[in-house]
Structure formats: C-alpha cells, structure tokens
Tab-separated table of C-alpha atoms and ligand atoms in Angstrom:
chain	number	residue	atom	x	y	z
A	986	UNK	CA	25.578	-37.101	5.730
A	987	UNK	CA	23.365	-36.096	2.569
A	988	UNK	CA	22.929	-38.618	0.024
A	989	UNK	CA	22.973	-37.167	-3.040
A	990	UNK	CA	20.411	-39.021	-5.989
A	991	UNK	CA	20.323	-38.332	-9.137
A	992	UNK	CA	17.082	-38.222	-11.108
A	993	UNK	CA	16.284	-39.662	-13.886
A	994	UNK	CA	12.593	-39.290	-15.508
A	995	UNK	CA	13.375	-40.471	-19.160
A	996	UNK	CA	10.535	-40.531	-21.318
A	997	UNK	CA	6.677	-40.545	-21.689
A	998	UNK	CA	4.990	-41.813	-18.242
A	999	UNK	CA	8.554	-41.983	-16.678
A	1000	UNK	CA	7.889	-38.236	-16.038
A	1001	UNK	CA	4.346	-38.996	-14.357
A	1002	UNK	CA	5.624	-41.646	-12.115
A	1003	UNK	CA	8.344	-40.109	-11.039
A	1004	UNK	CA	6.898	-37.244	-9.506
A	1005	UNK	CA	4.735	-39.049	-7.909
A	1006	UNK	CA	7.506	-41.084	-6.032
A	1007	UNK	CA	8.483	-37.340	-5.167
A	1008	UNK	CA	5.346	-36.422	-3.736
A	1009	UNK	CA	6.292	-39.369	-1.125
A	1010	UNK	CA	9.580	-39.302	-0.530
A	1011	UNK	CA	8.705	-35.874	0.479
A	1012	UNK	CA	6.764	-36.902	3.308
A	1013	UNK	CA	10.046	-38.786	4.828
A	1014	UNK	CA	11.943	-35.780	5.793
A	1015	UNK	CA	15.113	-37.529	3.998
A	1016	UNK	CA	18.539	-35.853	3.865
A	1017	UNK	CA	18.899	-36.108	0.292
A	1018	UNK	CA	20.369	-34.132	-2.160
A	1019	UNK	CA	18.373	-34.592	-5.850
A	1020	UNK	CA	19.877	-33.561	-9.197
A	1021	UNK	CA	17.926	-33.811	-12.200
A	1022	UNK	CA	19.568	-35.576	-15.343
A	1023	UNK	CA	19.270	-35.499	-19.103
A	1024	UNK	CA	18.372	-39.507	-20.780
A	1025	UNK	CA	16.278	-41.145	-23.109
A	1026	UNK	CA	14.486	-41.010	-26.705
A	1027	UNK	CA	14.245	-36.825	-26.677
A	1028	UNK	CA	18.798	-36.703	-26.633
A	1029	UNK	CA	18.789	-39.804	-29.189
A	1030	UNK	CA	16.762	-37.288	-31.824
A	1031	UNK	CA	18.460	-34.524	-31.124
A	1032	UNK	CA	22.107	-35.025	-29.887
A	1033	UNK	CA	22.088	-38.320	-31.213
A	1034	UNK	CA	23.047	-40.329	-27.639
A	1035	UNK	CA	20.070	-41.617	-25.275
A	1036	UNK	CA	23.075	-40.963	-22.698
A	1037	UNK	CA	24.953	-37.542	-22.823
A	1038	UNK	CA	28.519	-37.741	-20.959
A	1039	UNK	CA	26.973	-35.412	-19.220
A	1040	UNK	CA	24.540	-37.851	-17.581
A	1041	UNK	CA	27.244	-40.511	-16.617
A	1042	UNK	CA	28.973	-37.450	-14.955
A	1043	UNK	CA	25.947	-37.011	-12.393
A	1044	UNK	CA	25.412	-40.918	-11.762
A	1045	UNK	CA	29.298	-40.581	-10.859
A	1046	UNK	CA	29.249	-37.767	-8.762
A	1047	UNK	CA	25.674	-39.234	-6.843
A	1048	UNK	CA	25.440	-41.967	-4.826
A	1049	UNK	CA	22.538	-43.286	-5.926
A	1050	UNK	CA	20.132	-42.813	-9.196
A	1051	UNK	CA	16.249	-43.109	-9.104
A	1052	UNK	CA	15.456	-43.895	-13.099
A	1053	UNK	CA	11.576	-43.588	-14.762
A	1054	UNK	CA	11.596	-45.181	-17.938
A	1055	UNK	CA	12.823	-44.926	-21.530
A	1056	UNK	CA	11.654	-45.307	-24.954
A	1057	UNK	CA	13.502	-48.040	-27.162
A	1058	UNK	CA	12.933	-48.777	-30.565
A	1059	UNK	CA	14.135	-51.054	-32.902
A	1060	UNK	CA	17.299	-50.276	-35.510
A	1061	UNK	CA	15.353	-48.654	-38.240
A	1062	UNK	CA	12.776	-46.435	-36.020
A	1063	UNK	CA	15.959	-45.176	-34.559
A	1064	UNK	CA	17.547	-43.720	-37.462
A	1065	UNK	CA	14.254	-42.305	-39.093
A	1066	UNK	CA	13.582	-40.133	-35.375
A	1067	UNK	CA	17.200	-38.395	-35.560
A	1068	UNK	CA	17.531	-34.774	-36.543
A	1069	UNK	CA	18.611	-34.066	-40.428
A	1070	UNK	CA	22.027	-33.273	-39.183
A	1071	UNK	CA	22.190	-36.814	-37.202
A	1072	UNK	CA	20.880	-39.153	-39.988
A	1073	UNK	CA	23.505	-41.119	-41.918
A	1074	UNK	CA	26.420	-40.738	-39.941
A	1075	UNK	CA	25.845	-44.264	-38.331
A	1076	UNK	CA	24.993	-43.594	-35.278
A	1077	UNK	CA	23.920	-46.701	-33.526
A	1078	UNK	CA	21.370	-46.452	-30.695
A	1079	UNK	CA	21.518	-49.115	-28.019
A	1080	UNK	CA	19.253	-48.960	-24.899
A	1081	UNK	CA	20.894	-46.161	-22.278
A	1082	UNK	CA	19.556	-48.452	-19.344
A	1083	UNK	CA	21.087	-51.502	-20.774
A	1084	UNK	CA	24.197	-49.339	-21.342
A	1085	UNK	CA	24.067	-47.712	-17.210
A	1086	UNK	CA	23.816	-50.842	-15.844
A	1087	UNK	CA	27.147	-52.488	-17.651
A	1088	UNK	CA	28.737	-48.980	-17.147
A	1089	UNK	CA	28.124	-48.520	-13.533
A	1090	UNK	CA	28.608	-52.382	-13.338
A	1091	UNK	CA	25.262	-53.037	-11.667
A	1092	UNK	CA	25.094	-56.779	-11.611
A	1093	UNK	CA	22.343	-57.490	-9.675
A	1094	UNK	CA	18.791	-56.883	-10.885
A	1095	UNK	CA	16.598	-57.701	-8.336
A	1096	UNK	CA	12.783	-57.397	-8.825
A	1097	UNK	CA	10.488	-58.334	-5.653
A	1098	UNK	CA	6.933	-58.988	-6.622
A	1099	UNK	CA	4.709	-59.607	-3.617
A	1100	UNK	CA	0.576	-59.530	-3.885
A	1101	UNK	CA	-0.685	-56.802	-1.369
A	1102	UNK	CA	-4.126	-57.942	0.441
A	1103	UNK	CA	-7.358	-56.985	-1.200
A	1104	UNK	CA	-5.471	-55.999	-4.696
A	1105	UNK	CA	-8.160	-57.446	-7.393
A	1106	UNK	CA	-5.281	-57.849	-9.949
A	1107	UNK	CA	-3.231	-60.662	-7.754
A	1108	UNK	CA	-3.131	-63.799	-8.819
A	1109	UNK	CA	-3.256	-65.947	-5.898
A	1110	UNK	CA	-2.772	-64.210	-2.148
A	1111	UNK	CA	0.228	-65.102	-0.494
A	1112	UNK	CA	2.601	-64.479	-3.445
A	1113	UNK	CA	6.048	-63.026	-2.502
A	1114	UNK	CA	8.681	-63.815	-5.036
A	1115	UNK	CA	12.167	-62.461	-5.000
A	1116	UNK	CA	13.378	-62.428	-8.950
A	1117	UNK	CA	17.878	-62.100	-9.377
A	1118	UNK	CA	18.408	-61.300	-12.626
A	1119	UNK	CA	21.936	-61.209	-13.871
A	1120	UNK	CA	22.676	-57.074	-15.190
A	1121	UNK	CA	25.466	-57.011	-16.975
A	1122	UNK	CA	26.331	-60.260	-19.489
A	1123	UNK	CA	24.292	-63.044	-20.903
A	1124	UNK	CA	22.405	-61.913	-23.860
A	1125	UNK	CA	22.661	-58.876	-23.281
A	1126	UNK	CA	26.356	-57.979	-23.465
A	1127	UNK	CA	26.223	-56.551	-26.957
A	1128	UNK	CA	27.982	-58.827	-29.071
A	1129	UNK	CA	25.826	-59.474	-32.232
A	1130	UNK	CA	27.011	-59.510	-36.107
A	1131	UNK	CA	25.807	-59.220	-38.873
A	1132	UNK	CA	26.789	-59.446	-41.841
A	1133	UNK	CA	29.123	-62.613	-40.659
A	1134	UNK	CA	32.928	-62.034	-41.349
A	1135	UNK	CA	34.275	-64.988	-42.747
A	1136	UNK	CA	36.189	-66.677	-40.162
A	1137	UNK	CA	33.153	-66.365	-38.242
A	1138	UNK	CA	31.106	-67.865	-40.449
A	1139	UNK	CA	33.441	-70.652	-41.061
A	1140	UNK	CA	33.677	-70.812	-37.152
A	1141	UNK	CA	30.000	-71.208	-37.220
A	1142	UNK	CA	29.385	-73.891	-39.623
A	1143	UNK	CA	32.430	-76.243	-38.161
A	1144	UNK	CA	30.445	-75.967	-35.021
A	1145	UNK	CA	26.936	-76.616	-37.150
A	1146	UNK	CA	27.025	-77.441	-40.732
A	1147	UNK	CA	22.902	-77.172	-40.671
A	1148	UNK	CA	23.339	-73.083	-40.664
A	1149	UNK	CA	24.353	-72.899	-44.194
A	1150	UNK	CA	21.819	-74.083	-45.409
A	1151	UNK	CA	20.269	-70.401	-45.460
A	1152	UNK	CA	22.935	-68.227	-46.111
A	1153	UNK	CA	21.922	-67.603	-49.541
A	1154	UNK	CA	24.240	-64.409	-49.444
A	1155	UNK	CA	27.480	-65.897	-47.627
A	1156	UNK	CA	27.578	-63.904	-44.012
A	1157	UNK	CA	24.367	-61.635	-45.491
A	1158	UNK	CA	21.657	-63.815	-44.580
A	1159	UNK	CA	22.569	-64.778	-40.951
A	1160	UNK	CA	22.747	-62.873	-38.036
A	1161	UNK	CA	24.185	-63.849	-34.452
A	1162	UNK	CA	23.690	-62.549	-31.204
A	1163	UNK	CA	26.043	-63.857	-28.599
A	1164	UNK	CA	24.990	-65.393	-24.989
A	1165	UNK	CA	28.384	-64.463	-22.999
A	1166	UNK	CA	28.490	-65.991	-18.928
A	1167	UNK	CA	31.347	-65.418	-16.691
A	1168	UNK	CA	32.709	-67.356	-14.211
A	1169	UNK	CA	32.058	-64.384	-11.968
A	1170	UNK	CA	28.718	-62.867	-13.205
A	1171	UNK	CA	27.233	-66.057	-12.146
A	1172	UNK	CA	29.120	-66.216	-8.890
A	1173	UNK	CA	27.859	-63.275	-7.948
A	1174	UNK	CA	24.014	-62.897	-9.003
A	1175	UNK	CA	23.864	-66.430	-7.391
A	1176	UNK	CA	24.803	-65.357	-4.214
A	1177	UNK	CA	22.993	-62.065	-3.987
A	1178	UNK	CA	20.357	-64.749	-3.854
A	1179	UNK	CA	21.075	-66.680	-1.461
A	1180	UNK	CA	22.196	-63.905	0.595
A	1181	UNK	CA	18.765	-62.414	0.288
A	1182	UNK	CA	17.322	-65.847	1.184
A	1183	UNK	CA	19.319	-66.320	4.491
A	1184	UNK	CA	18.661	-62.665	5.572
A	1185	UNK	CA	14.835	-62.972	5.099
A	1186	UNK	CA	14.591	-66.534	5.968
A	1187	UNK	CA	14.112	-68.710	2.946
A	1188	UNK	CA	14.829	-72.280	2.906
A	1189	UNK	CA	15.219	-72.538	-1.248
A	1190	UNK	CA	17.202	-70.811	-3.726
A	1191	UNK	CA	15.482	-71.534	-7.027
A	1192	UNK	CA	18.324	-71.637	-9.932
A	1193	UNK	CA	16.101	-70.617	-13.444
A	1194	UNK	CA	18.417	-72.127	-16.804
A	1195	UNK	CA	18.666	-74.327	-18.966
A	1196	UNK	CA	21.382	-76.276	-18.701
A	1197	UNK	CA	19.837	-79.496	-20.656
A	1198	UNK	CA	20.474	-77.107	-24.324
A	1199	UNK	CA	22.170	-74.351	-23.275
A	1200	UNK	CA	25.488	-76.798	-22.273
A	1201	UNK	CA	28.122	-73.901	-21.680
A	1202	UNK	CA	26.261	-71.166	-20.182
A	1203	UNK	CA	23.199	-72.221	-18.573
A	1204	UNK	CA	25.952	-75.395	-17.170
A	1205	UNK	CA	28.237	-72.382	-15.698
A	1206	UNK	CA	25.516	-70.909	-13.814
A	1207	UNK	CA	24.512	-74.268	-12.281
A	1208	UNK	CA	27.863	-75.079	-11.817
A	1209	UNK	CA	28.924	-71.852	-9.354
A	1210	UNK	CA	24.838	-72.396	-7.812
A	1211	UNK	CA	26.472	-75.359	-6.825
A	1212	UNK	CA	29.508	-74.143	-5.391
A	1213	UNK	CA	28.062	-70.773	-3.529
A	1214	UNK	CA	25.105	-73.080	-1.965
A	1215	UNK	CA	27.607	-75.186	-0.282
A	1216	UNK	CA	28.413	-71.835	1.803
A	1217	UNK	CA	24.585	-71.488	2.852
A	1218	UNK	CA	23.920	-74.518	5.200
A	1219	UNK	CA	20.037	-75.149	5.748
A	1220	UNK	CA	19.195	-73.169	2.217
A	1221	UNK	CA	18.323	-75.646	-0.215
A	1222	UNK	CA	19.574	-75.090	-3.823
A	1223	UNK	CA	16.690	-76.137	-6.493
A	1224	UNK	CA	17.504	-75.987	-9.950
A	1225	UNK	CA	14.630	-75.801	-13.024
A	1226	UNK	CA	14.340	-75.014	-16.705
A	1227	UNK	CA	12.821	-71.569	-17.719
A	1228	UNK	CA	9.974	-73.273	-20.146
A	1229	UNK	CA	9.199	-75.616	-16.855
A	1230	UNK	CA	9.261	-72.656	-14.537
A	1231	UNK	CA	7.007	-70.420	-16.240
A	1232	UNK	CA	4.367	-73.199	-15.711
A	1233	UNK	CA	5.360	-73.947	-12.768
A	1234	UNK	CA	4.875	-70.153	-11.823
A	1235	UNK	CA	1.572	-70.453	-12.414
A	1236	UNK	CA	0.592	-73.572	-11.304
A	1237	UNK	CA	2.135	-73.464	-8.092
A	1238	UNK	CA	3.609	-69.629	-6.981
A	1239	UNK	CA	3.416	-70.330	-3.967
A	1240	UNK	CA	5.945	-73.070	-3.796
A	1241	UNK	CA	9.062	-70.279	-4.709
A	1242	UNK	CA	10.468	-67.317	-2.802
A	1243	UNK	CA	13.672	-66.797	-4.245
A	1244	UNK	CA	14.745	-67.117	-8.309
A	1245	UNK	CA	18.060	-66.466	-9.819
A	1246	UNK	CA	18.834	-66.689	-13.303
A	1247	UNK	CA	20.366	-64.646	-16.307
A	1248	UNK	CA	20.179	-61.831	-17.669
A	1249	UNK	CA	17.288	-62.761	-20.557
A	1250	UNK	CA	15.662	-65.180	-19.286
A	1251	UNK	CA	15.444	-63.030	-15.802
A	1252	UNK	CA	13.639	-60.165	-18.328
A	1253	UNK	CA	11.073	-62.760	-19.273
A	1254	UNK	CA	10.406	-64.264	-16.031
A	1255	UNK	CA	10.217	-61.218	-13.891
A	1256	UNK	CA	7.474	-59.515	-16.221
A	1257	UNK	CA	5.676	-63.081	-15.255
A	1258	UNK	CA	5.958	-62.510	-11.413
A	1259	UNK	CA	4.928	-58.622	-11.886
A	1260	UNK	CA	1.613	-60.288	-13.762
A	1261	UNK	CA	1.038	-62.196	-10.669
A	1262	UNK	CA	0.835	-60.084	-8.092
A	1263	UNK	CA	-0.962	-56.841	-10.507
A	1264	UNK	CA	0.963	-56.389	-13.211
A	1265	UNK	CA	4.056	-53.867	-14.315
A	1266	UNK	CA	2.091	-51.354	-11.970
A	1267	UNK	CA	3.471	-52.879	-9.087
A	1268	UNK	CA	6.809	-54.663	-10.026
A	1269	UNK	CA	9.965	-52.289	-8.914
A	1270	UNK	CA	13.414	-53.266	-9.150
A	1271	UNK	CA	16.532	-52.110	-8.346
A	1272	UNK	CA	20.276	-52.490	-10.377
A	1273	UNK	CA	22.920	-52.999	-7.675
A	1274	UNK	CA	26.367	-52.871	-8.239
A	1275	UNK	CA	29.297	-53.100	-5.095
A	1276	UNK	CA	29.666	-48.630	-5.172
A	1277	UNK	CA	26.375	-47.471	-6.971
A	1278	UNK	CA	22.653	-48.438	-7.490
A	1279	UNK	CA	19.638	-47.325	-9.616
A	1280	UNK	CA	16.113	-47.953	-9.239
A	1281	UNK	CA	13.630	-48.091	-11.459
A	1282	UNK	CA	9.692	-49.823	-12.015
A	1283	UNK	CA	10.677	-53.030	-14.207
A	1284	UNK	CA	7.604	-50.930	-17.010
A	1285	UNK	CA	8.453	-48.863	-19.800
A	1286	UNK	CA	7.540	-45.675	-21.042
A	1287	UNK	CA	3.704	-46.205	-22.505
A	1288	UNK	CA	3.906	-43.303	-24.794
A	1289	UNK	CA	0.186	-43.834	-25.469
A	1290	UNK	CA	-0.567	-43.113	-22.040
A	1291	UNK	CA	1.553	-40.146	-21.517
A	1292	UNK	CA	0.208	-37.215	-20.954
A	1293	UNK	CA	-2.800	-38.265	-18.751
A	1294	UNK	CA	-1.364	-39.587	-14.868
A	1295	UNK	CA	-3.329	-42.392	-15.829
A	1296	UNK	CA	-0.408	-45.031	-14.615
A	1297	UNK	CA	-0.291	-46.832	-11.807
A	1298	UNK	CA	3.081	-45.175	-9.927
A	1299	UNK	CA	2.879	-48.291	-7.245
A	1300	UNK	CA	6.287	-49.980	-9.103
A	1301	UNK	CA	7.919	-46.905	-9.500
A	1302	UNK	CA	7.231	-45.674	-5.649
A	1303	UNK	CA	8.173	-49.440	-4.657
A	1304	UNK	CA	11.486	-48.846	-6.359
A	1305	UNK	CA	12.125	-46.091	-4.378
A	1306	UNK	CA	11.419	-47.703	-1.205
A	1307	UNK	CA	14.350	-49.924	-2.263
A	1308	UNK	CA	16.206	-46.893	-2.514
A	1309	UNK	CA	15.658	-46.106	1.000
A	1310	UNK	CA	16.834	-49.437	1.572
A	1311	UNK	CA	20.027	-49.309	-0.034
A	1312	UNK	CA	20.645	-45.302	1.736
A	1313	UNK	CA	20.259	-46.744	5.059
A	1314	UNK	CA	16.849	-45.684	5.658
A	1315	UNK	CA	15.154	-48.754	6.406
A	1316	UNK	CA	12.705	-48.123	8.200
A	1317	UNK	CA	11.273	-45.419	6.441
A	1318	UNK	CA	11.148	-47.980	3.520
A	1319	UNK	CA	9.454	-50.045	5.616
A	1320	UNK	CA	7.319	-47.478	6.487
A	1321	UNK	CA	6.820	-46.782	2.367
A	1322	UNK	CA	5.645	-50.095	1.589
A	1323	UNK	CA	3.278	-50.234	4.514
A	1324	UNK	CA	1.461	-47.149	3.241
A	1325	UNK	CA	1.031	-48.975	-0.177
A	1326	UNK	CA	-0.247	-51.568	1.210
A	1327	UNK	CA	-2.858	-49.782	2.998
A	1328	UNK	CA	-4.140	-47.614	0.563
A	1329	UNK	CA	-4.177	-50.665	-1.721
A	1330	UNK	CA	-6.165	-52.576	1.042
A	1331	UNK	CA	-8.695	-49.550	1.483
A	1332	UNK	CA	-9.225	-49.446	-2.251
A	1333	UNK	CA	-10.261	-46.635	-2.180
A	1334	UNK	CA	-7.513	-44.451	-4.712
A	1335	UNK	CA	-6.937	-46.401	-7.273
A	1336	UNK	CA	-5.322	-45.907	-10.970
A	1337	UNK	CA	-7.160	-47.637	-14.260
A	1338	UNK	CA	-5.450	-50.688	-14.213
A	1339	UNK	CA	-7.128	-51.354	-10.852
A	1340	UNK	CA	-10.001	-50.628	-11.990
A	1341	UNK	CA	-10.405	-47.368	-10.930
A	1342	UNK	CA	-10.282	-43.718	-11.904
A	1343	UNK	CA	-7.631	-41.907	-9.750
A	1344	UNK	CA	-4.520	-40.571	-11.462
A	1345	UNK	CA	-1.259	-41.342	-10.575
A	1346	UNK	CA	-0.599	-38.014	-8.308
A	1347	UNK	CA	-3.839	-38.862	-6.653
A	1348	UNK	CA	-2.564	-42.288	-6.115
A	1349	UNK	CA	0.973	-40.836	-4.607
A	1350	UNK	CA	-1.239	-38.219	-2.756
A	1351	UNK	CA	-3.084	-41.038	-1.135
A	1352	UNK	CA	0.179	-43.151	0.017
A	1353	UNK	CA	2.133	-39.638	0.956
A	1354	UNK	CA	-1.139	-38.970	3.254
A	1355	UNK	CA	-0.537	-41.918	5.599
A	1356	UNK	CA	3.199	-41.625	5.960
A	1357	UNK	CA	2.164	-37.644	7.527
B	442	IPM	C1	13.338	-54.289	-18.433
B	442	IPM	C2	13.112	-53.728	-19.695
B	442	IPM	C3	14.610	-53.393	-20.508
B	442	IPM	C4	15.456	-54.878	-20.798
B	442	IPM	C5	14.447	-52.966	-21.627
B	442	IPM	C6	13.665	-51.581	-21.613
B	442	IPM	C7	16.036	-52.506	-22.259
B	442	IPM	O1	12.566	-54.881	-20.513
B	442	IPM	O2	14.295	-53.858	-17.482
B	442	IPM	O3	12.941	-55.272	-18.209
B	442	IPM	O4	14.963	-55.511	-21.436
B	442	IPM	O5	16.273	-55.391	-19.703
B	443	MG	MG1	11.471	-56.327	-19.312
C-alpha cells in the first residue's frame, strides 16, 4: 500500500538537506506519496504559531514525517520578530519540534552514531553507538515557573531554605523548571534500548543518569531499568552517571553500544556521540511512538549557511534511511547506508566539514549514483 509521507523542510538549511535527501529517495522506486507542510520561524513571525494547525492535520493523515530543521530562539527574540499585528498579545513560542514529539507521543528518540570508514572527522575507527533519548518528558515537559506563585514559593522553601537567599522580590527573582519522569516513560525508553540490543546482538545496555544526586527522577529511571533488564537475559545492564559517561565516551568509546537516557541528558550526550563520528553532519534521528514517527537530522537550521548549499546532507539522508526501515523498506534502507558509506570511503565528493568543496546536492547526487 502507498505510504503517505509528510515533508516538513522547516527553516534555513533544513530546506537544502531535504532537497538532497529527496534526490536519494527518488532513486529507490518507492511506493510513497509526499505532502509538503509548513513549520518553523516564518510561521511564527507571520501567524504567531510555528506549528500551524494545518500541519498537525497533515501529520495525522500521513504514515510518517520527514523533518528538516527549525530555528528556535530565547523568549525576548521571539517577541521581537513578530509582525506588528501579533506583538504584545502574549503569544508564547514553544519549539515546534518539541511540541510535535509530545503531541504525537513520539517517546523514543533514537540516534545512531556510526563511524564510517575513511571519514577524516571520526574520533576513532569502529565507534558504533545507539543513543536512546526519552523524548516526551523530563526537563522538556514544559513545566516551568516565573515568577513563582506564593504557594509554590512556600513549597520550595519547605524543601530547601537556602533558595530563599536571593529571592529579593518574592517569587520574582527565582525561576523554576521541573524535571518530571513517569514510570511508564522510563520503562518504555529503557525497553526500546534493550530491544535494539537484543535485535542487533549487543551484550550491554548502559543507562546514563545521575541517581546519586537527582534521586527521585534519575532513581526512577534506574529502578525501571533494573526491572526491564530482567526480561532480557544475556544482556547486561550498566549504570553510569552522565558526567562520568561523557568522560568515558571520550576515553573508551568502543566499550559502549546502546545508551539509554532521559530527555535533556540525551540531548547533550547525543551531540557528544555525534562529534565522535564526524559531527552533526552525520547525526540522524528517529522520533518514534506507537503509531507515528518523525525523522530528522540532529542538527539545527544553521541560518548563517542558508542559501549556500554548503552543509553536509548525510545526517538528513541517514534520517531518511531510518524512515525507510520504519515503513518496511529495510533492504532499501541498507542500500542507502551502504551508498553513504561508499561515498564517504571514496572521499571524492565531500562537503566543507569534511574538508571538501562540494555542495550538499553534489553529495546527494554521488550517493544517488551508487544506488542506480
Ligand atoms: C535536538 C535539538 C532540539 C532539542 C532543539 C532544536 C529543540 O537540540 O533535537 O537535539 O533540544 O531536542
Ligand atoms: Mg540537541
């Protein structure tokens, strides 16, 4: 049956890498129908919503989404760029990608990081990491307060008197962002990691948290991990702290395979893992739920490069590869990864990050040519 794919290029270089990925997908004789949608900064400025309702509807009627990149800015800048009619209405910008992950309950953020042979940017040969980042809760739950209401402030002081120290104007001088974990949220991300370890033959799963300090949330993740691990005999659960993990990944990256962690730690550690295999130009991701999935490169919209077709499209192409797996085109997915590996290994066509001078589209063409 024809699969319907929503295509959301978004902002900046998101458009360029999407164009590149479609050059590759067009080689594969896929039974898919693409439908383009609006998302990103442009729609925030002119409509006051970076994720228009029509785009949500589009996702609801498709099987999966290919996503480019979007621009996100801190609060003050967001208000400034609105068209005059929308200013001063109290519109709040929330990252559309974070909203989509939560709205469609795309709880697994899977970020494979593999060192391709002969890539001048890799840190070490043989690195092959699979980051599972919880994608719907934690510090990204959007439960934030400023100023603090009196009852919340009182509650805070009950827990920690010290926090009253700098609270000059009561409530006003303190901001609070809550880190919320649910048992189910922990269980299902750990399970996703173990399932991949089982399917791909990894002997360990490493849960990356900080339960010695952040006792309740990280503690819940570890406790759920221990339970899930019992269902997977032969796969050992390793428990590490996020700080030490960053160090160990630099020291002994080959010791690790599958990493599981919460939303914010996963955001951070997945950039670290990306750099070990050549940087964000190689970092693909899948945001998956039980009935929908969205595929996007880990990189942002890189406004300063927009218009130059300069950035490495491989992260987007590998994200499209993850989409192919998801829609049941495993063989074609493997072929895409092999084509990427071949082009990287040959080293003839490379973008600037790989010390080459080819455009994004030339790299895509070279990959596409391997598939012909
Ligand atoms: C990522 C990005 C996003 C995140 C931003 C753009 C909201 O950094 O996908 O890793 O923090 O999740
Ligand atoms: Mg990130």
